[in-house]
mmCIF file with all atom_site columns, C-alpha atoms in Angstrom:
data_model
loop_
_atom_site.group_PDB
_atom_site.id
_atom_site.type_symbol
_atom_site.label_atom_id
_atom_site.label_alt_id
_atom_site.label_comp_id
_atom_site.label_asym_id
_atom_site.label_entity_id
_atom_site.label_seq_id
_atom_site.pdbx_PDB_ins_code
_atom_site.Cartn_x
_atom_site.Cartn_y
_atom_site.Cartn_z
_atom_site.occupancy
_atom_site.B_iso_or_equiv
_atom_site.pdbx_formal_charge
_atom_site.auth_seq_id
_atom_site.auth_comp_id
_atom_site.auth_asym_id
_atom_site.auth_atom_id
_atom_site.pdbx_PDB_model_num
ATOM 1   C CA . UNK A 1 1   ? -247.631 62.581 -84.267 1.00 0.00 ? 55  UNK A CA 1
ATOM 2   C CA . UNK A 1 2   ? -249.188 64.371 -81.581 1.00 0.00 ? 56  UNK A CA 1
ATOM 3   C CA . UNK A 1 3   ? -252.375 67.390 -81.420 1.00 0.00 ? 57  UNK A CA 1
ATOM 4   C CA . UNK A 1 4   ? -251.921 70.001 -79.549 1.00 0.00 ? 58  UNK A CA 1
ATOM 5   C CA . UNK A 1 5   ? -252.355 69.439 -75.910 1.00 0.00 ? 59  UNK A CA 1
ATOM 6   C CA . UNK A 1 6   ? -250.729 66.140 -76.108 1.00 0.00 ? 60  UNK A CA 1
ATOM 7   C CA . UNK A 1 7   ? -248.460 64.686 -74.179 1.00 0.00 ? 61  UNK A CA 1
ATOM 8   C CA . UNK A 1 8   ? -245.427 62.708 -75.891 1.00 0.00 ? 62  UNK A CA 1
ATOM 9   C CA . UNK A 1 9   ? -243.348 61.035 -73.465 1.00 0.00 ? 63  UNK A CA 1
ATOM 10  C CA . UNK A 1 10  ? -238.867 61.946 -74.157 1.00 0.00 ? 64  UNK A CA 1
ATOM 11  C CA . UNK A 1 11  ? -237.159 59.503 -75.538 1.00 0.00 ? 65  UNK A CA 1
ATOM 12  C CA . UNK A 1 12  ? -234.418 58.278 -72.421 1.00 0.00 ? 66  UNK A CA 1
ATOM 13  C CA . UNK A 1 13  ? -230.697 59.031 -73.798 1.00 0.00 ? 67  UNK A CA 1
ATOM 14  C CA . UNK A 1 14  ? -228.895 55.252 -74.196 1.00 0.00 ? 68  UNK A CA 1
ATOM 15  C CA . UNK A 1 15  ? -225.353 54.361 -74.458 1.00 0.00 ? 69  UNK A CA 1
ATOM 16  C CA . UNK A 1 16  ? -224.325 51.002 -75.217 1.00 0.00 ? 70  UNK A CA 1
ATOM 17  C CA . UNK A 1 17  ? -222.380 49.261 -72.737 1.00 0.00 ? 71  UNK A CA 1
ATOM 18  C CA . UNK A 1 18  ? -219.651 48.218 -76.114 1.00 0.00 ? 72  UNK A CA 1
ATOM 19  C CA . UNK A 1 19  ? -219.519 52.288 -76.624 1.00 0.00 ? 73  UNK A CA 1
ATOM 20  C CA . UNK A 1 20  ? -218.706 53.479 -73.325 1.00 0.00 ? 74  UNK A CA 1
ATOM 21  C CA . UNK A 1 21  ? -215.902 50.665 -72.940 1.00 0.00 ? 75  UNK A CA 1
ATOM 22  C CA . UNK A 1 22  ? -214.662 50.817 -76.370 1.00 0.00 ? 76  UNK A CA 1
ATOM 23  C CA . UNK A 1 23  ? -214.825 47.152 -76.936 1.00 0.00 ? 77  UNK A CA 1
ATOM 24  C CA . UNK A 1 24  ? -212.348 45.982 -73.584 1.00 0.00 ? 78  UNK A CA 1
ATOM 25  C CA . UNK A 1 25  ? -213.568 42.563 -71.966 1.00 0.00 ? 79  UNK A CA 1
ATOM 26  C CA . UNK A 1 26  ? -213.716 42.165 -68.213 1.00 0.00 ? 80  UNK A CA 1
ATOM 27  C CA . UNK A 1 27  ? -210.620 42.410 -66.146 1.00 0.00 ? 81  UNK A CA 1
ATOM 28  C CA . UNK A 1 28  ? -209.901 39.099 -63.740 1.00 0.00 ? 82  UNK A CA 1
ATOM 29  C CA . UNK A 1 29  ? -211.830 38.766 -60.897 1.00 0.00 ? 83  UNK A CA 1
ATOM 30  C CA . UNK A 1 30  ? -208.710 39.031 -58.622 1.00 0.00 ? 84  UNK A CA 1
ATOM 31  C CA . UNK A 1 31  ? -207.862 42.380 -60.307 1.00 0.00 ? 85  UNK A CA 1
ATOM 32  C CA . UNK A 1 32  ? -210.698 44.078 -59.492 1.00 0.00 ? 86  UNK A CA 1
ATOM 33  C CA . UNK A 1 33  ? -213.372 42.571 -57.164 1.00 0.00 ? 87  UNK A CA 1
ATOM 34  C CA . UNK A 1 34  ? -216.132 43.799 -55.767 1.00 0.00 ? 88  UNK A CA 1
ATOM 35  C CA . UNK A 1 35  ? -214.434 44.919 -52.627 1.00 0.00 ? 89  UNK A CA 1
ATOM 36  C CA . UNK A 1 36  ? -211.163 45.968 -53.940 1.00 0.00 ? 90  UNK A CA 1
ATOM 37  C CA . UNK A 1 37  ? -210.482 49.657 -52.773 1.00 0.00 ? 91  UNK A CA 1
ATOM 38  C CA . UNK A 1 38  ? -209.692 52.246 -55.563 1.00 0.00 ? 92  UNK A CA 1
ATOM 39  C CA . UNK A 1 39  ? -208.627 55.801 -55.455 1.00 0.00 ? 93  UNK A CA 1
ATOM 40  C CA . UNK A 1 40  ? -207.266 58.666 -57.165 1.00 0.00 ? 94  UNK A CA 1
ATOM 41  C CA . UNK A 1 41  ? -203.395 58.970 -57.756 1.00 0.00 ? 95  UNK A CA 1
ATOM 42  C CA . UNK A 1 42  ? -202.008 61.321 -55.663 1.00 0.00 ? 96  UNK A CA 1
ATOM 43  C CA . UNK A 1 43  ? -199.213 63.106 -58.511 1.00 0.00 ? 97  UNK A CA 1
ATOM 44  C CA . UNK A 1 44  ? -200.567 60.961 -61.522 1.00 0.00 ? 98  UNK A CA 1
ATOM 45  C CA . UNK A 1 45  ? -199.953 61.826 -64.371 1.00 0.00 ? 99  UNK A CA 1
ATOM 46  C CA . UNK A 1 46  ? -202.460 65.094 -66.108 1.00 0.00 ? 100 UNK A CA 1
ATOM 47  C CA . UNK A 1 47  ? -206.227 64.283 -66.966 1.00 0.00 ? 101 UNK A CA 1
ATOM 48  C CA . UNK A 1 48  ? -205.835 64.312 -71.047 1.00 0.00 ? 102 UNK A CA 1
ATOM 49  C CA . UNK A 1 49  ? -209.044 65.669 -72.554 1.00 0.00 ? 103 UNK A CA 1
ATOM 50  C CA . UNK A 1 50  ? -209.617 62.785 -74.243 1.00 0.00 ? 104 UNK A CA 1
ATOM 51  C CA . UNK A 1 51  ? -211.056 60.943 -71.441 1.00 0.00 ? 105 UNK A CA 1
ATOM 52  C CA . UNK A 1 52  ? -214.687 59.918 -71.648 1.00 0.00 ? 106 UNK A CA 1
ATOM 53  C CA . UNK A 1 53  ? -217.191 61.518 -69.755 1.00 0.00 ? 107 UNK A CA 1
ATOM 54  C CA . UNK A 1 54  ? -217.682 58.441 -67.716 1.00 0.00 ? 108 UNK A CA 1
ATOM 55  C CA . UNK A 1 55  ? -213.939 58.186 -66.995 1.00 0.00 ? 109 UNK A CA 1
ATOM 56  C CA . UNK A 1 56  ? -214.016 61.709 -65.782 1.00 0.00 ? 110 UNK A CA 1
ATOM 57  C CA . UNK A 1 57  ? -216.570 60.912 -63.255 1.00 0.00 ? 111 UNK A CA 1
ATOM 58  C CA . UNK A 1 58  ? -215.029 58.346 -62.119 1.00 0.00 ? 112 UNK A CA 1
ATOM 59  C CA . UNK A 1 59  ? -211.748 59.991 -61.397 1.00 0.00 ? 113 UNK A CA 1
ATOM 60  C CA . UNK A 1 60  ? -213.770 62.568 -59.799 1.00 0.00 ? 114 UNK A CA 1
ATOM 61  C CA . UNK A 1 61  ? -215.543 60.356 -57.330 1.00 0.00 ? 115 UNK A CA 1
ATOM 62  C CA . UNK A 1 62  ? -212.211 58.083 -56.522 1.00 0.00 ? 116 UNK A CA 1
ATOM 63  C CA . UNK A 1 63  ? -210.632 61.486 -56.026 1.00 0.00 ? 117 UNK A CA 1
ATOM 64  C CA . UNK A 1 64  ? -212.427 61.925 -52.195 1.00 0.00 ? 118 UNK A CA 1
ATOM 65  C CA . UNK A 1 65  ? -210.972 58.545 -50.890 1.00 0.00 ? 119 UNK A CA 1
ATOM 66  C CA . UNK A 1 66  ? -210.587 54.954 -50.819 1.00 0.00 ? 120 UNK A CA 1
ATOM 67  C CA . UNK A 1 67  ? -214.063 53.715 -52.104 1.00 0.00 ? 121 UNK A CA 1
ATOM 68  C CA . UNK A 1 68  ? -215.016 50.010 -53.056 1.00 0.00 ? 122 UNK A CA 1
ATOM 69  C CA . UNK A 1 69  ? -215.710 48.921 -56.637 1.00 0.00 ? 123 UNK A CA 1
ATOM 70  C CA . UNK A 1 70  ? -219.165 48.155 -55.210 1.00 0.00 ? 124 UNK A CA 1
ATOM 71  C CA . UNK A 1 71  ? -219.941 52.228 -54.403 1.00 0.00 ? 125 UNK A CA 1
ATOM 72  C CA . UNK A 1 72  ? -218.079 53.642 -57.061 1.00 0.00 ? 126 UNK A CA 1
ATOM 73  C CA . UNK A 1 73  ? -220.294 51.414 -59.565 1.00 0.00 ? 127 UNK A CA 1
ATOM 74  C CA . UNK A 1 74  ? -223.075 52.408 -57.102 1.00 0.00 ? 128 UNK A CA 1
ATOM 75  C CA . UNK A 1 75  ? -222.454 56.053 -57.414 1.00 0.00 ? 129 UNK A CA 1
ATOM 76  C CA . UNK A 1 76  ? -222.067 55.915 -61.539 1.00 0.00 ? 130 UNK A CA 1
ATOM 77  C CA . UNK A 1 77  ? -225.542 53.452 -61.695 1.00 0.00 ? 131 UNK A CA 1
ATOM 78  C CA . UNK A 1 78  ? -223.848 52.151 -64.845 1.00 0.00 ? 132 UNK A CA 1
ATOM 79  C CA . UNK A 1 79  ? -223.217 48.142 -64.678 1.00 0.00 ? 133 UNK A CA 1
ATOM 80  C CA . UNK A 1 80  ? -220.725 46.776 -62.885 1.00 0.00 ? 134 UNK A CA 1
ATOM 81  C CA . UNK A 1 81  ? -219.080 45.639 -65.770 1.00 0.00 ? 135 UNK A CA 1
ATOM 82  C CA . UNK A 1 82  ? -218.835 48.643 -67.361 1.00 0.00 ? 136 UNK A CA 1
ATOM 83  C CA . UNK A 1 83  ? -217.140 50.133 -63.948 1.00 0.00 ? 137 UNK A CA 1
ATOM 84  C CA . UNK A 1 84  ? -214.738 47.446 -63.524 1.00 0.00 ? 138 UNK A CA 1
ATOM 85  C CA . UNK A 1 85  ? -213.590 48.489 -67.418 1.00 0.00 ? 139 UNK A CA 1
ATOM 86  C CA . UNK A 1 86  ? -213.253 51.445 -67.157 1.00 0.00 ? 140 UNK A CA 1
ATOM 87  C CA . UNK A 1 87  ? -211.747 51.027 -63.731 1.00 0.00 ? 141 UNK A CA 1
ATOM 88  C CA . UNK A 1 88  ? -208.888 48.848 -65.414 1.00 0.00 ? 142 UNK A CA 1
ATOM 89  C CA . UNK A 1 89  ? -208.222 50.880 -68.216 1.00 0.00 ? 143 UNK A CA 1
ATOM 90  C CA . UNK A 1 90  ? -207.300 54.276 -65.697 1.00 0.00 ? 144 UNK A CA 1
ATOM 91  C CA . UNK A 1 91  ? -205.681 51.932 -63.499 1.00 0.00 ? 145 UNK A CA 1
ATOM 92  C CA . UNK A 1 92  ? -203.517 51.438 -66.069 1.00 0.00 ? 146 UNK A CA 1
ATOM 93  C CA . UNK A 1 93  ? -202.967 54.469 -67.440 1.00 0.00 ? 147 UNK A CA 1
ATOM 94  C CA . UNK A 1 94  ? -201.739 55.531 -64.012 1.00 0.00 ? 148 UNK A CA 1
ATOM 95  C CA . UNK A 1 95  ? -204.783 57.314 -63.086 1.00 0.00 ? 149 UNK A CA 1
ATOM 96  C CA . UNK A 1 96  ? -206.216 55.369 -59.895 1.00 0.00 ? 150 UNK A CA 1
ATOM 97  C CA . UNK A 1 97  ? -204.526 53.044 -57.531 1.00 0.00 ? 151 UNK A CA 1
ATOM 98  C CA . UNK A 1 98  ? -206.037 49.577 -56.374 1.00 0.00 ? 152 UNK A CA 1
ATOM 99  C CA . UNK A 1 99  ? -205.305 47.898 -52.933 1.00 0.00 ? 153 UNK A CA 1
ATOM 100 C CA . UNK A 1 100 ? -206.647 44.263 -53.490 1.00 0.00 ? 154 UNK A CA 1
ATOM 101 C CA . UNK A 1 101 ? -208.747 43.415 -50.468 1.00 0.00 ? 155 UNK A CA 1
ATOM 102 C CA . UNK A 1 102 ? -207.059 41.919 -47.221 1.00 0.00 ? 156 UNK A CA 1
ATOM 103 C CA . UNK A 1 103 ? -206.791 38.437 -47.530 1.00 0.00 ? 157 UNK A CA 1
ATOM 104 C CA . UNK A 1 104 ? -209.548 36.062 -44.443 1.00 0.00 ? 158 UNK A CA 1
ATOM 105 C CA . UNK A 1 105 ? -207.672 35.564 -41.794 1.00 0.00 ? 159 UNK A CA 1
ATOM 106 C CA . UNK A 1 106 ? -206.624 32.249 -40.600 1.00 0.00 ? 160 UNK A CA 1
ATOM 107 C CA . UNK A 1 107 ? -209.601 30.236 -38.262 1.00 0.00 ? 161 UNK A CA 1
ATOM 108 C CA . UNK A 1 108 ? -208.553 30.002 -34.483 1.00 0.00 ? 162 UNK A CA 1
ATOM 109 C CA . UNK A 1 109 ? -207.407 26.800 -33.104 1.00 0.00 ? 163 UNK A CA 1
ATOM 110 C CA . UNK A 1 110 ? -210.572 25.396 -31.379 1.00 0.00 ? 164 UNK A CA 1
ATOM 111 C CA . UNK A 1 111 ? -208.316 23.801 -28.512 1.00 0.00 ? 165 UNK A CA 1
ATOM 112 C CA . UNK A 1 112 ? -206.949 27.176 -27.850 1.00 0.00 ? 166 UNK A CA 1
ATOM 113 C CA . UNK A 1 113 ? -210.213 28.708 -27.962 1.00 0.00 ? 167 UNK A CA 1
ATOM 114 C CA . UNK A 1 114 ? -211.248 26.176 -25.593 1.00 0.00 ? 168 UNK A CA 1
ATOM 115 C CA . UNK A 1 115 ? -208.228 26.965 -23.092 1.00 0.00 ? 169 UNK A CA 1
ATOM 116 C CA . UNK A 1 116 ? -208.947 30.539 -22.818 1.00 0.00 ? 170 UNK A CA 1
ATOM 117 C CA . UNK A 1 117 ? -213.012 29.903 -22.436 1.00 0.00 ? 171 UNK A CA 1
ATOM 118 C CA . UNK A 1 118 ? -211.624 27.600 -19.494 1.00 0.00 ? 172 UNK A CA 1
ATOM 119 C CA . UNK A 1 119 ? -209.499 30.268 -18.096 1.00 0.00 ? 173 UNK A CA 1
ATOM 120 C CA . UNK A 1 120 ? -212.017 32.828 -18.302 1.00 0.00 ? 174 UNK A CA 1
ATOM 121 C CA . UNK A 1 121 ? -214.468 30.682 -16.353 1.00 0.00 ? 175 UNK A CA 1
ATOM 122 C CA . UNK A 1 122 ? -212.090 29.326 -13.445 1.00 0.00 ? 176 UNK A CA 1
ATOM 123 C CA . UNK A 1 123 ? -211.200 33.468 -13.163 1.00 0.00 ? 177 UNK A CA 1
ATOM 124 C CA . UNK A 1 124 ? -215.000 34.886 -12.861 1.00 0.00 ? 178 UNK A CA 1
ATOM 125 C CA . UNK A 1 125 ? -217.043 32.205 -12.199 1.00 0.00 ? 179 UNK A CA 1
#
């Protein structure tokens, strides 16, 4: 207990992780990696109520654009493992769409590269 004049520090507001997720485990790493794109369904089905407050915010932040798993989880500051929940479970209910990241393109032929270094030389010098 405090005097008058005292200063007692707030105590910080803390959700568990297990709470906000409702128990779901991670979703595979080639559902959702860090630089898979996610957005907002253009004529998804109607926000229900029940969504968490967390949900909500996402849905309102992947409803600007394409963003990245990366900023969206940037964006919240919760874990990344949370996001990527919570993430899965709208994608499922039809409220966000995913585009997997483009897959590395194939390495150049270093004889072709070669060839065209050549040509490039022999053409300026």
């Amino acid at each position: 207990m405090t005097g008058p004049g005292e200063w007692e520090p707030e105590a910080a507001e803390l959700v568990r992780p297990y709470v906000i997720t409702k128990g779901r485990g991670l979703p595979d790493e080639a559902e959702l990696s860090l630089i898979t794109l996610v957005t907002a369904a253009p004529e998804g089905p109607r926000r229900p109520t029940r969504l968490s407050p967390e949900e909500q915010r996402l849905l309102d932040i992947c409803s600007a654009g394409y963003l990245s798993v990366a900023e969206i989880a940037g964006h919240t500051r919760l874990p990344l493992g949370v996001v990527k929940i919570l993430l899965a479970a709208l994608t499922e209910g039809g409220y966000l769409i995913t585009r997997p990241p483009v897959a590395r393109a194939a390495l150049a032929d270093r004889e072709i590269l070669e060839e065209v270094l050549n040509g490039l030389r022999a053409k300026f010098g």
